[in-house]
Amino acid sequence: MLDKDGIAKRIAREIKDGFYVNLGIGIPTLVANYIPEGINVVLQSENGLLGMGPFPFEGEEDADLINAGKQTITTLPGSSIFDSALSFGMIRSQKIDLTILGAMEVSENGDIANWKIPGKMVKGMGGAMDLVASAKNIIVAMQHVNKAGESKLLPNCTLPLTGVKCIKKIVTELAVLDVLPGGGFKLIERAPGVSVDYIRQATTGKLFADDAVPEMSLN
Amino acid sequence: MINKVVSGADEAISDIENGNTLMLGGFGLCGIPENCITALVKKGVKDLTCISNNAGVDDFGIGLMLQKRQVKKMISSYVGENAEFERQLLSGELEVELIPQGTLASRCMAAGYGMPAIFTPAGVGTEVAEGKEVRNFNGKDYLMEYAFDADFAIVKAWKGDTAGNLIFRSTSRNFNPVMAMAGKITIAEVEELVEAGALDPDQIHTPGVFVHRIFQGANYEKRIEQRTVRTKK
């Protein structure tokens, strides 16, 4: 079973040289720490920055330079800054190659819910609805089951949707899964030491698995 | 050159009235018009509709106006940093319209570009789409979203000149340029106000034609929401 960094590490292996990538808040942010050496990637922050650098050194924080999670960050050589309309222009026109974001639920036809729990949590969707509606390639990083032990991979989402039929790949602490075009989750890889049966029990949506499912390698 | 300079925040917002619709620039607490918010709290104007990506935090930014119950309705994309906001929303005291961030930016842009509406795929198939016209272009569904209609846009820039030209700094640019173009009256507060001619025309982000009033703000706190650092090895 993977920890959060393990999930981030596995997702980082999906990033290809030359990609422009948008990382959501939470586990997706950690992916930046595991981008393989020798791969040139530009991180987009939808508040208006391409080429997001690491956190600043202590004492060098700049209140005018933050990411979409409102964290102080830095720029890199080649960075550019722009306004919010232009930022979503590059998202809508599919200039961003890969979007990685968290989710509360994903359905077996690729619907995602991650912005609202009616009557309980009202935070808003931020840029998530724009990203999932336009992105070519979206990977969801999330825990396989919620705190109550219920599966987050479902036949249908029960929470208000963020987007429909848009998720193609999910990485959890237990597995890597693809969403099949015709519906259902296809088990691609198991986390080290996790059995197919265990994953099946943690997945309420339809799960397809071959007889032998490889264990994921993280290095 | 036409002179847009006013004495300060109090004069700039003096004709904002109860029930007006305001756009306020900023992302989180980054690039917010601190001086005008303070002046609005002092003036005590009420029943405002505020269009702003976020709602500040409990004791800063638009949060200060929420504390005084000056806001009737908030139109935002993300409000998770403000407990008082969430309380007023869940208790029904505050009307809230949550919309996708790109839709928010594009509805500002449409207003500034003189276009009545835009089409965006964001929110198709979700509760955001309820009651909205859906159009299919090239096999994909899009929602029709209207341009905003705001009485005032209030923005914060880094530098500005007496003619109203604005330059923003770093990611404090965010919604400020698109909102500056979108208000019937646009008020700009700047950290440094210079004479017309002192800024390079090639470097202007917002041309002065969009700005009706400008003043040099004071005492910027520029509060940081999430101070994240790394240590030198």
Short mmCIF file of C-alpha atoms in Angstrom, two decimals:
data_model
loop_
_atom_site.label_atom_id
_atom_site.label_comp_id
_atom_site.label_asym_id
_atom_site.label_seq_id
_atom_site.Cartn_x
_atom_site.Cartn_y
_atom_site.Cartn_z
CA MET A 1 0.00 0.00 0.00
CA LEU A 2 1.32 3.41 -0.96
CA ASP A 3 1.50 6.55 1.13
CA LYS A 4 0.72 9.95 -0.41
CA ASP A 5 4.28 10.36 -1.64
CA GLY A 6 4.11 6.91 -3.21
CA ILE A 7 1.00 7.90 -5.17
CA ALA A 8 2.78 11.08 -6.28
CA LYS A 9 5.87 9.11 -7.25
CA ARG A 10 3.86 6.69 -9.39
CA ILE A 11 2.00 9.53 -11.14
CA ALA A 12 5.27 11.31 -11.85
CA ARG A 13 6.17 8.38 -14.10
CA GLU A 14 3.29 9.35 -16.41
CA ILE A 15 4.89 12.71 -17.15
CA LYS A 16 6.70 12.91 -20.46
CA ASP A 17 9.45 15.17 -21.67
CA GLY A 18 8.08 18.46 -23.00
CA PHE A 19 4.79 18.34 -21.09
CA TYR A 20 2.97 21.38 -19.75
CA VAL A 21 1.31 20.13 -16.56
CA ASN A 22 -1.30 21.52 -14.17
CA LEU A 23 -1.11 20.11 -10.64
CA GLY A 24 -4.11 20.40 -8.31
CA ILE A 25 -4.04 20.91 -4.56
CA GLY A 26 -3.13 18.02 -2.21
CA ILE A 27 -1.39 14.86 -3.43
CA PRO A 28 -1.00 16.29 -6.97
CA THR A 29 1.22 19.07 -5.61
CA LEU A 30 3.64 16.40 -4.33
CA VAL A 31 4.13 15.09 -7.87
CA ALA A 32 6.45 18.05 -8.54
CA ASN A 33 8.96 16.50 -6.11
CA TYR A 34 9.27 13.28 -8.14
CA ILE A 35 9.56 14.40 -11.75
CA PRO A 36 12.30 12.15 -13.18
CA GLU A 37 15.68 13.70 -13.91
CA GLY A 38 16.37 14.69 -17.47
CA ILE A 39 12.71 15.40 -18.21
CA ASN A 40 11.77 18.97 -19.06
CA VAL A 41 8.36 19.85 -17.70
CA VAL A 42 6.65 23.21 -17.28
CA LEU A 43 4.18 23.46 -14.41
CA GLN A 44 1.17 25.71 -14.89
CA SER A 45 -0.53 27.42 -11.99
CA GLU A 46 -3.97 28.59 -13.10
CA ASN A 47 -3.83 31.85 -11.17
CA GLY A 48 -1.48 32.98 -13.92
CA LEU A 49 1.96 31.39 -14.10
CA LEU A 50 3.79 29.02 -16.39
CA GLY A 51 7.06 27.70 -15.08
CA MET A 52 6.36 27.32 -11.38
CA GLY A 53 9.52 26.88 -9.36
CA PRO A 54 10.11 25.49 -5.86
CA PHE A 55 9.14 27.19 -2.62
CA PRO A 56 11.31 30.27 -1.87
CA PHE A 57 14.12 30.16 0.66
CA GLU A 58 13.12 31.44 4.07
CA GLY A 59 13.09 35.22 4.06
CA GLU A 60 12.67 35.41 0.29
CA GLU A 61 8.89 34.94 0.18
CA ASP A 62 7.09 37.34 -2.15
CA ALA A 63 3.42 38.03 -1.35
CA ASP A 64 2.83 38.83 -5.03
CA LEU A 65 4.08 35.42 -6.18
CA ILE A 66 1.83 32.52 -5.23
CA ASN A 67 0.41 29.37 -6.80
CA ALA A 68 -3.21 28.28 -7.12
CA GLY A 69 -3.01 26.82 -3.60
CA LYS A 70 -2.05 30.32 -2.35
CA GLN A 71 1.42 29.05 -1.39
CA THR A 72 4.46 31.25 -1.83
CA ILE A 73 6.53 29.97 -4.75
CA THR A 74 9.25 31.07 -7.17
CA THR A 75 9.65 31.45 -10.90
CA LEU A 76 12.24 29.71 -13.08
CA PRO A 77 14.26 30.83 -16.08
CA GLY A 78 11.70 30.93 -18.92
CA SER A 79 8.67 31.49 -16.69
CA SER A 80 5.83 33.73 -17.82
CA ILE A 81 3.00 35.48 -16.02
CA PHE A 82 -0.46 36.34 -17.35
CA ASP A 83 -3.99 37.19 -16.30
CA SER A 84 -6.74 34.75 -15.30
CA ALA A 85 -8.67 34.90 -18.58
CA LEU A 86 -5.56 34.06 -20.58
CA SER A 87 -4.69 31.30 -18.12
CA PHE A 88 -7.99 29.54 -18.74
CA GLY A 89 -7.64 30.27 -22.43
CA MET A 90 -4.58 28.02 -22.54
CA ILE A 91 -6.48 25.39 -20.55
CA ARG A 92 -9.58 25.52 -22.77
CA SER A 93 -7.55 25.45 -25.99
CA GLN A 94 -5.74 22.33 -24.73
CA LYS A 95 -2.25 23.75 -24.54
CA ILE A 96 -1.82 21.97 -21.21
CA ASP A 97 -0.83 18.35 -21.82
CA LEU A 98 -1.69 16.82 -18.49
CA THR A 99 -3.90 17.70 -15.54
CA ILE A 100 -3.49 15.93 -12.20
CA LEU A 101 -6.14 16.49 -9.56
CA GLY A 102 -7.73 15.01 -6.47
CA ALA A 103 -11.25 13.63 -6.18
CA MET A 104 -13.89 12.62 -3.66
CA GLU A 105 -15.51 10.18 -6.10
CA VAL A 106 -14.93 8.85 -9.61
CA SER A 107 -17.56 6.83 -11.48
CA GLU A 108 -16.95 3.90 -13.82
CA ASN A 109 -17.84 6.08 -16.83
CA GLY A 110 -15.23 8.69 -15.86
CA ASP A 111 -17.41 11.24 -14.02
CA ILE A 112 -15.67 13.08 -11.19
CA ALA A 113 -16.97 14.77 -8.04
CA ASN A 114 -14.59 16.87 -5.99
CA TRP A 115 -16.06 20.24 -5.10
CA LYS A 116 -19.04 20.02 -2.81
CA ILE A 117 -20.69 17.96 -0.08
CA PRO A 118 -24.25 19.32 0.14
CA GLY A 119 -25.04 20.82 3.54
CA LYS A 120 -21.54 20.10 4.84
CA MET A 121 -18.72 21.45 2.77
CA VAL A 122 -19.01 24.44 0.49
CA LYS A 123 -15.66 25.48 -0.82
CA GLY A 124 -16.29 25.83 -4.52
CA MET A 125 -14.86 24.32 -7.65
CA GLY A 126 -12.09 26.83 -8.29
CA GLY A 127 -10.57 25.92 -11.64
CA ALA A 128 -11.41 22.21 -11.46
CA MET A 129 -14.52 22.33 -13.68
CA ASP A 130 -12.65 24.22 -16.39
CA LEU A 131 -9.73 21.81 -16.20
CA VAL A 132 -11.75 18.60 -16.39
CA ALA A 133 -13.99 19.95 -19.17
CA SER A 134 -11.06 20.80 -21.44
CA ALA A 135 -8.01 18.74 -20.54
CA LYS A 136 -6.77 16.15 -23.04
CA ASN A 137 -5.40 13.95 -20.33
CA ILE A 138 -6.46 13.85 -16.69
CA ILE A 139 -5.08 11.68 -13.91
CA VAL A 140 -6.90 11.52 -10.59
CA ALA A 141 -4.78 11.11 -7.47
CA MET A 142 -6.83 9.97 -4.51
CA GLN A 143 -7.34 7.48 -1.70
CA HIS A 144 -9.20 4.37 -2.85
CA VAL A 145 -11.67 4.51 0.04
CA ASN A 146 -12.93 7.44 2.15
CA LYS A 147 -12.50 7.89 5.90
CA ALA A 148 -15.68 5.89 6.51
CA GLY A 149 -14.14 2.98 4.61
CA GLU A 150 -16.42 3.40 1.58
CA SER A 151 -15.12 3.02 -1.95
CA LYS A 152 -14.54 6.21 -3.92
CA LEU A 153 -14.63 4.27 -7.21
CA LEU A 154 -18.35 3.93 -7.85
CA PRO A 155 -20.91 2.90 -10.48
CA ASN A 156 -22.24 6.47 -10.27
CA CYS A 157 -21.07 9.47 -8.27
CA THR A 158 -23.34 10.36 -5.36
CA LEU A 159 -21.92 13.87 -4.84
CA PRO A 160 -22.47 16.87 -7.16
CA LEU A 161 -20.39 16.37 -10.29
CA THR A 162 -17.38 18.42 -11.32
CA GLY A 163 -17.31 16.96 -14.84
CA VAL A 164 -18.71 14.08 -16.87
CA LYS A 165 -16.91 11.31 -18.77
CA CYS A 166 -13.55 13.02 -18.46
CA ILE A 167 -11.32 10.85 -16.23
CA LYS A 168 -9.13 8.28 -17.95
CA LYS A 169 -6.66 7.23 -15.25
CA ILE A 170 -6.72 6.94 -11.47
CA VAL A 171 -3.83 6.32 -9.11
CA THR A 172 -4.66 5.36 -5.51
CA GLU A 173 -2.74 3.89 -2.59
CA LEU A 174 -3.81 0.47 -3.87
CA ALA A 175 -3.71 0.57 -7.64
CA VAL A 176 -3.40 2.20 -11.04
CA LEU A 177 -6.67 1.96 -12.95
CA ASP A 178 -7.84 3.08 -16.36
CA VAL A 179 -11.43 4.08 -17.03
CA LEU A 180 -12.56 2.03 -20.02
CA PRO A 181 -14.24 3.89 -22.90
CA GLY A 182 -17.26 1.60 -22.56
CA GLY A 183 -17.41 2.01 -18.76
CA GLY A 184 -15.73 0.23 -15.86
CA PHE A 185 -12.35 0.36 -14.15
CA LYS A 186 -9.52 -1.66 -15.63
CA LEU A 187 -6.89 -2.67 -13.11
CA ILE A 188 -3.51 -1.87 -14.63
CA GLU A 189 -1.11 -2.21 -11.69
CA ARG A 190 -1.27 -3.22 -8.04
CA ALA A 191 0.56 -1.38 -5.26
CA PRO A 192 3.36 -3.47 -3.74
CA GLY A 193 1.93 -6.25 -1.58
CA VAL A 194 -1.73 -5.55 -2.45
CA SER A 195 -3.80 -8.39 -3.95
CA VAL A 196 -6.35 -8.14 -6.74
CA ASP A 197 -9.02 -9.40 -4.33
CA TYR A 198 -8.23 -6.63 -1.88
CA ILE A 199 -8.58 -4.03 -4.67
CA ARG A 200 -11.80 -5.66 -5.83
CA GLN A 201 -13.28 -5.36 -2.34
CA ALA A 202 -12.33 -1.70 -2.18
CA THR A 203 -13.91 -0.94 -5.56
CA THR A 204 -17.70 -0.63 -5.73
CA GLY A 205 -17.75 0.19 -9.45
CA LYS A 206 -17.27 -2.50 -12.08
CA LEU A 207 -13.67 -3.74 -12.01
CA PHE A 208 -11.95 -5.60 -14.81
CA ALA A 209 -8.70 -7.39 -14.03
CA ASP A 210 -6.54 -9.79 -16.02
CA ASP A 211 -5.39 -13.04 -14.41
CA ALA A 212 -1.99 -11.58 -13.69
CA VAL A 213 -1.84 -7.91 -12.78
CA PRO A 214 1.68 -6.53 -12.44
CA GLU A 215 2.92 -4.88 -9.28
CA MET A 216 3.85 -1.24 -9.86
CA SER A 217 7.46 -0.22 -9.82
CA LEU A 218 8.29 3.14 -8.32
CA ASN A 219 11.88 3.52 -9.35
CA MET B 1 -3.45 63.60 -21.32
CA ILE B 2 -6.69 63.07 -19.40
CA ASN B 3 -6.04 63.08 -15.68
CA LYS B 4 -7.70 60.23 -13.72
CA VAL B 5 -6.19 60.93 -10.32
CA VAL B 6 -8.38 61.13 -7.22
CA SER B 7 -7.22 61.94 -3.68
CA GLY B 8 -7.57 58.46 -2.24
CA ALA B 9 -9.79 55.46 -1.52
CA ASP B 10 -12.55 57.46 0.22
CA GLU B 11 -13.04 59.74 -2.78
CA ALA B 12 -12.66 56.88 -5.25
CA ILE B 13 -15.53 54.87 -3.72
CA SER B 14 -17.66 57.84 -2.57
CA ASP B 15 -20.50 57.16 -5.05
CA ILE B 16 -20.75 53.42 -4.43
CA GLU B 17 -24.24 52.89 -3.05
CA ASN B 18 -26.22 50.22 -1.27
CA GLY B 19 -27.18 47.42 -3.65
CA ASN B 20 -24.39 48.03 -6.19
CA THR B 21 -22.55 45.23 -7.95
CA LEU B 22 -18.78 45.35 -7.50
CA MET B 23 -15.95 43.43 -9.08
CA LEU B 24 -12.93 43.08 -6.83
CA GLY B 25 -9.62 41.94 -8.25
CA GLY B 26 -7.26 39.48 -6.59
CA PHE B 27 -6.64 35.76 -6.18
CA GLY B 28 -6.78 34.73 -2.54
CA LEU B 29 -5.23 37.70 -0.77
CA CYS B 30 -2.81 38.32 -3.64
CA GLY B 31 -3.43 41.53 -5.56
CA ILE B 32 -6.55 42.62 -3.67
CA PRO B 33 -7.52 46.31 -3.47
CA GLU B 34 -6.77 46.64 0.25
CA ASN B 35 -7.30 50.41 0.48
CA CYS B 36 -10.69 50.39 -1.24
CA ILE B 37 -11.91 47.47 0.90
CA THR B 38 -10.97 49.42 4.03
CA ALA B 39 -12.82 52.47 2.67
CA LEU B 40 -15.91 50.39 1.82
CA VAL B 41 -15.97 48.98 5.36
CA LYS B 42 -15.66 52.53 6.76
CA LYS B 43 -18.43 53.83 4.49
CA GLY B 44 -20.67 50.98 5.64
CA VAL B 45 -22.35 50.54 2.25
CA LYS B 46 -24.62 47.46 2.28
CA ASP B 47 -26.48 44.86 0.21
CA LEU B 48 -23.56 44.61 -2.19
CA THR B 49 -23.14 41.94 -4.82
CA CYS B 50 -19.44 41.15 -4.99
CA ILE B 51 -17.81 39.38 -7.92
CA SER B 52 -14.43 38.12 -6.80
CA ASN B 53 -12.60 34.83 -7.22
CA ASN B 54 -12.37 34.37 -3.45
CA ALA B 55 -13.97 35.91 -0.39
CA GLY B 56 -10.85 36.75 1.59
CA VAL B 57 -10.16 35.23 4.99
CA ASP B 58 -12.08 35.90 8.21
CA ASP B 59 -10.16 39.03 9.14
CA PHE B 60 -8.76 40.31 5.85
CA GLY B 61 -9.85 41.17 2.34
CA ILE B 62 -13.54 40.75 1.54
CA GLY B 63 -13.79 38.89 4.86
CA LEU B 64 -13.81 42.33 6.50
CA MET B 65 -16.95 43.27 4.55
CA LEU B 66 -18.58 39.93 5.37
CA GLN B 67 -17.95 40.53 9.07
CA LYS B 68 -19.97 43.76 8.81
CA ARG B 69 -22.71 42.01 6.81
CA GLN B 70 -22.22 44.37 3.88
CA VAL B 71 -22.43 41.65 1.26
CA LYS B 72 -25.80 40.36 0.09
CA LYS B 73 -24.45 38.10 -2.62
CA MET B 74 -21.03 36.70 -3.48
CA ILE B 75 -20.12 35.42 -6.94
CA SER B 76 -16.89 33.42 -6.58
CA SER B 77 -15.15 30.22 -7.62
CA TYR B 78 -13.53 29.19 -4.34
CA VAL B 79 -14.38 30.28 -0.83
CA GLY B 80 -12.73 27.58 1.27
CA GLU B 81 -10.49 29.86 3.30
CA ASN B 82 -13.22 31.76 5.09
CA ALA B 83 -15.10 30.22 8.03
CA GLU B 84 -17.42 33.20 8.53
CA PHE B 85 -18.37 32.98 4.86
CA GLU B 86 -19.18 29.29 5.15
CA ARG B 87 -21.26 29.96 8.27
CA GLN B 88 -23.28 32.76 6.59
CA LEU B 89 -23.78 30.58 3.54
CA LEU B 90 -24.93 27.46 5.37
CA SER B 91 -27.28 29.54 7.57
CA GLY B 92 -28.78 31.20 4.50
CA GLU B 93 -27.75 34.77 5.48
CA LEU B 94 -25.59 35.12 2.41
CA GLU B 95 -26.53 34.38 -1.17
CA VAL B 96 -23.72 32.67 -3.06
CA GLU B 97 -23.20 31.77 -6.66
CA LEU B 98 -20.21 29.48 -7.13
CA ILE B 99 -18.98 29.38 -10.69
CA PRO B 100 -15.93 27.84 -12.37
CA GLN B 101 -12.84 30.04 -12.20
CA GLY B 102 -12.36 30.14 -15.96
CA THR B 103 -16.02 31.04 -16.42
CA LEU B 104 -15.61 33.85 -13.90
CA ALA B 105 -12.59 35.20 -15.77
CA SER B 106 -14.24 34.82 -19.16
CA ARG B 107 -17.45 36.56 -18.06
CA CYS B 108 -15.28 39.50 -16.98
CA MET B 109 -13.38 39.31 -20.26
CA ALA B 110 -16.61 39.26 -22.28
CA ALA B 111 -17.83 42.41 -20.52
CA GLY B 112 -14.51 44.14 -21.18
CA TYR B 113 -14.47 43.08 -24.81
CA GLY B 114 -18.05 44.16 -25.45
CA MET B 115 -19.36 40.65 -26.03
CA PRO B 116 -22.70 39.66 -24.47
CA ALA B 117 -21.87 36.01 -23.79
CA ILE B 118 -19.32 33.25 -24.09
CA PHE B 119 -19.53 29.49 -24.61
CA THR B 120 -17.53 27.25 -22.30
CA PRO B 121 -17.47 23.50 -21.67
CA ALA B 122 -16.87 24.08 -17.94
CA GLY B 123 -19.80 22.80 -15.93
CA VAL B 124 -21.56 20.85 -18.69
CA GLY B 125 -23.49 17.99 -17.06
CA THR B 126 -23.16 19.48 -13.56
CA GLU B 127 -25.44 21.61 -11.40
CA VAL B 128 -23.65 24.69 -12.80
CA ALA B 129 -25.46 23.97 -16.09
CA GLU B 130 -28.96 24.09 -14.55
CA GLY B 131 -31.18 26.52 -16.45
CA LYS B 132 -28.47 27.44 -18.93
CA GLU B 133 -28.55 27.17 -22.69
CA VAL B 134 -26.38 24.35 -24.06
CA ARG B 135 -25.03 24.55 -27.60
CA ASN B 136 -23.14 21.88 -29.47
CA PHE B 137 -20.15 22.92 -31.54
CA ASN B 138 -18.14 20.30 -33.45
CA GLY B 139 -19.60 17.49 -31.38
CA LYS B 140 -18.93 19.00 -27.95
CA ASP B 141 -21.41 20.67 -25.59
CA TYR B 142 -20.86 24.19 -24.29
CA LEU B 143 -22.77 26.34 -21.80
CA MET B 144 -23.73 29.86 -22.71
CA GLU B 145 -22.56 32.19 -19.97
CA TYR B 146 -23.39 35.89 -19.93
CA ALA B 147 -20.96 38.77 -19.60
CA PHE B 148 -21.01 40.29 -16.12
CA ASP B 149 -22.74 43.60 -15.60
CA ALA B 150 -20.94 45.39 -12.76
CA ASP B 151 -21.43 48.96 -11.57
CA PHE B 152 -17.85 49.22 -10.38
CA ALA B 153 -14.63 47.29 -10.87
CA ILE B 154 -12.04 47.81 -8.16
CA VAL B 155 -8.52 46.66 -8.98
CA LYS B 156 -5.04 46.81 -7.54
CA ALA B 157 -1.96 47.38 -9.68
CA TRP B 158 1.74 47.74 -8.94
CA LYS B 159 2.36 50.91 -10.91
CA GLY B 160 0.04 53.33 -12.59
CA ASP B 161 0.25 56.73 -14.17
CA THR B 162 -1.95 59.80 -13.99
CA ALA B 163 -3.57 58.78 -17.29
CA GLY B 164 -4.78 55.53 -15.71
CA ASN B 165 -2.35 53.16 -17.41
CA LEU B 166 -1.59 50.13 -15.22
CA ILE B 167 1.24 47.65 -14.76
CA PHE B 168 0.78 44.63 -12.54
CA ARG B 169 3.46 42.71 -10.70
CA SER B 170 3.93 38.95 -10.75
CA THR B 171 0.90 36.76 -9.97
CA SER B 172 -0.90 39.67 -8.31
CA ARG B 173 -2.03 40.37 -11.89
CA ASN B 174 -4.62 37.52 -11.84
CA PHE B 175 -8.17 38.89 -12.29
CA ASN B 176 -7.18 42.56 -12.12
CA PRO B 177 -6.68 43.31 -15.85
CA VAL B 178 -9.89 41.59 -16.99
CA MET B 179 -11.94 43.21 -14.24
CA ALA B 180 -10.40 46.60 -14.99
CA MET B 181 -11.83 46.30 -18.51
CA ALA B 182 -15.25 45.17 -17.29
CA GLY B 183 -16.54 47.79 -14.86
CA LYS B 184 -18.87 50.63 -15.85
CA ILE B 185 -16.64 52.62 -13.51
CA THR B 186 -13.17 51.23 -12.84
CA ILE B 187 -11.20 52.27 -9.79
CA ALA B 188 -7.50 51.41 -9.62
CA GLU B 189 -5.35 51.65 -6.53
CA VAL B 190 -1.62 51.39 -7.16
CA GLU B 191 1.48 51.02 -5.06
CA GLU B 192 3.26 53.67 -7.03
CA LEU B 193 1.60 56.47 -8.98
CA VAL B 194 3.78 58.25 -11.55
CA GLU B 195 3.32 61.04 -14.07
CA ALA B 196 2.01 60.18 -17.53
CA GLY B 197 5.05 59.50 -19.66
CA ALA B 198 7.05 57.80 -16.92
CA LEU B 199 5.89 54.31 -17.93
CA ASP B 200 7.01 52.62 -21.13
CA PRO B 201 3.91 52.30 -23.39
CA ASP B 202 5.14 48.86 -24.48
CA GLN B 203 4.95 47.60 -20.90
CA ILE B 204 1.39 48.72 -20.08
CA HIS B 205 -0.94 45.83 -19.16
CA THR B 206 -4.16 47.87 -18.90
CA PRO B 207 -4.56 50.97 -21.08
CA GLY B 208 -5.84 54.04 -19.23
CA VAL B 209 -9.05 54.20 -21.27
CA PHE B 210 -10.47 51.46 -19.04
CA VAL B 211 -9.59 53.23 -15.78
CA HIS B 212 -11.78 56.06 -14.52
CA ARG B 213 -10.14 56.79 -11.17
CA ILE B 214 -6.65 56.11 -9.90
CA PHE B 215 -4.84 56.80 -6.65
CA GLN B 216 -1.71 55.75 -4.83
CA GLY B 217 -2.63 53.44 -1.99
CA ALA B 218 -0.90 53.31 1.38
CA ASN B 219 0.08 50.83 4.09
CA TYR B 220 -0.17 47.69 1.98
CA GLU B 221 -0.13 44.68 4.28
CA LYS B 222 0.05 42.12 1.44
CA ARG B 223 -0.77 39.30 3.78
CA ILE B 224 0.47 35.84 2.78
CA GLU B 225 -2.11 33.05 3.10
CA GLN B 226 0.20 30.04 2.91
CA ARG B 227 3.78 30.87 3.74
CA THR B 228 5.72 27.96 2.25
CA VAL B 229 9.52 27.95 2.24
CA ARG B 230 12.46 25.63 1.82
CA THR B 231 15.61 25.74 3.88
CA LYS B 232 19.03 26.44 2.45
CA LYS B 233 21.27 23.41 2.46
#
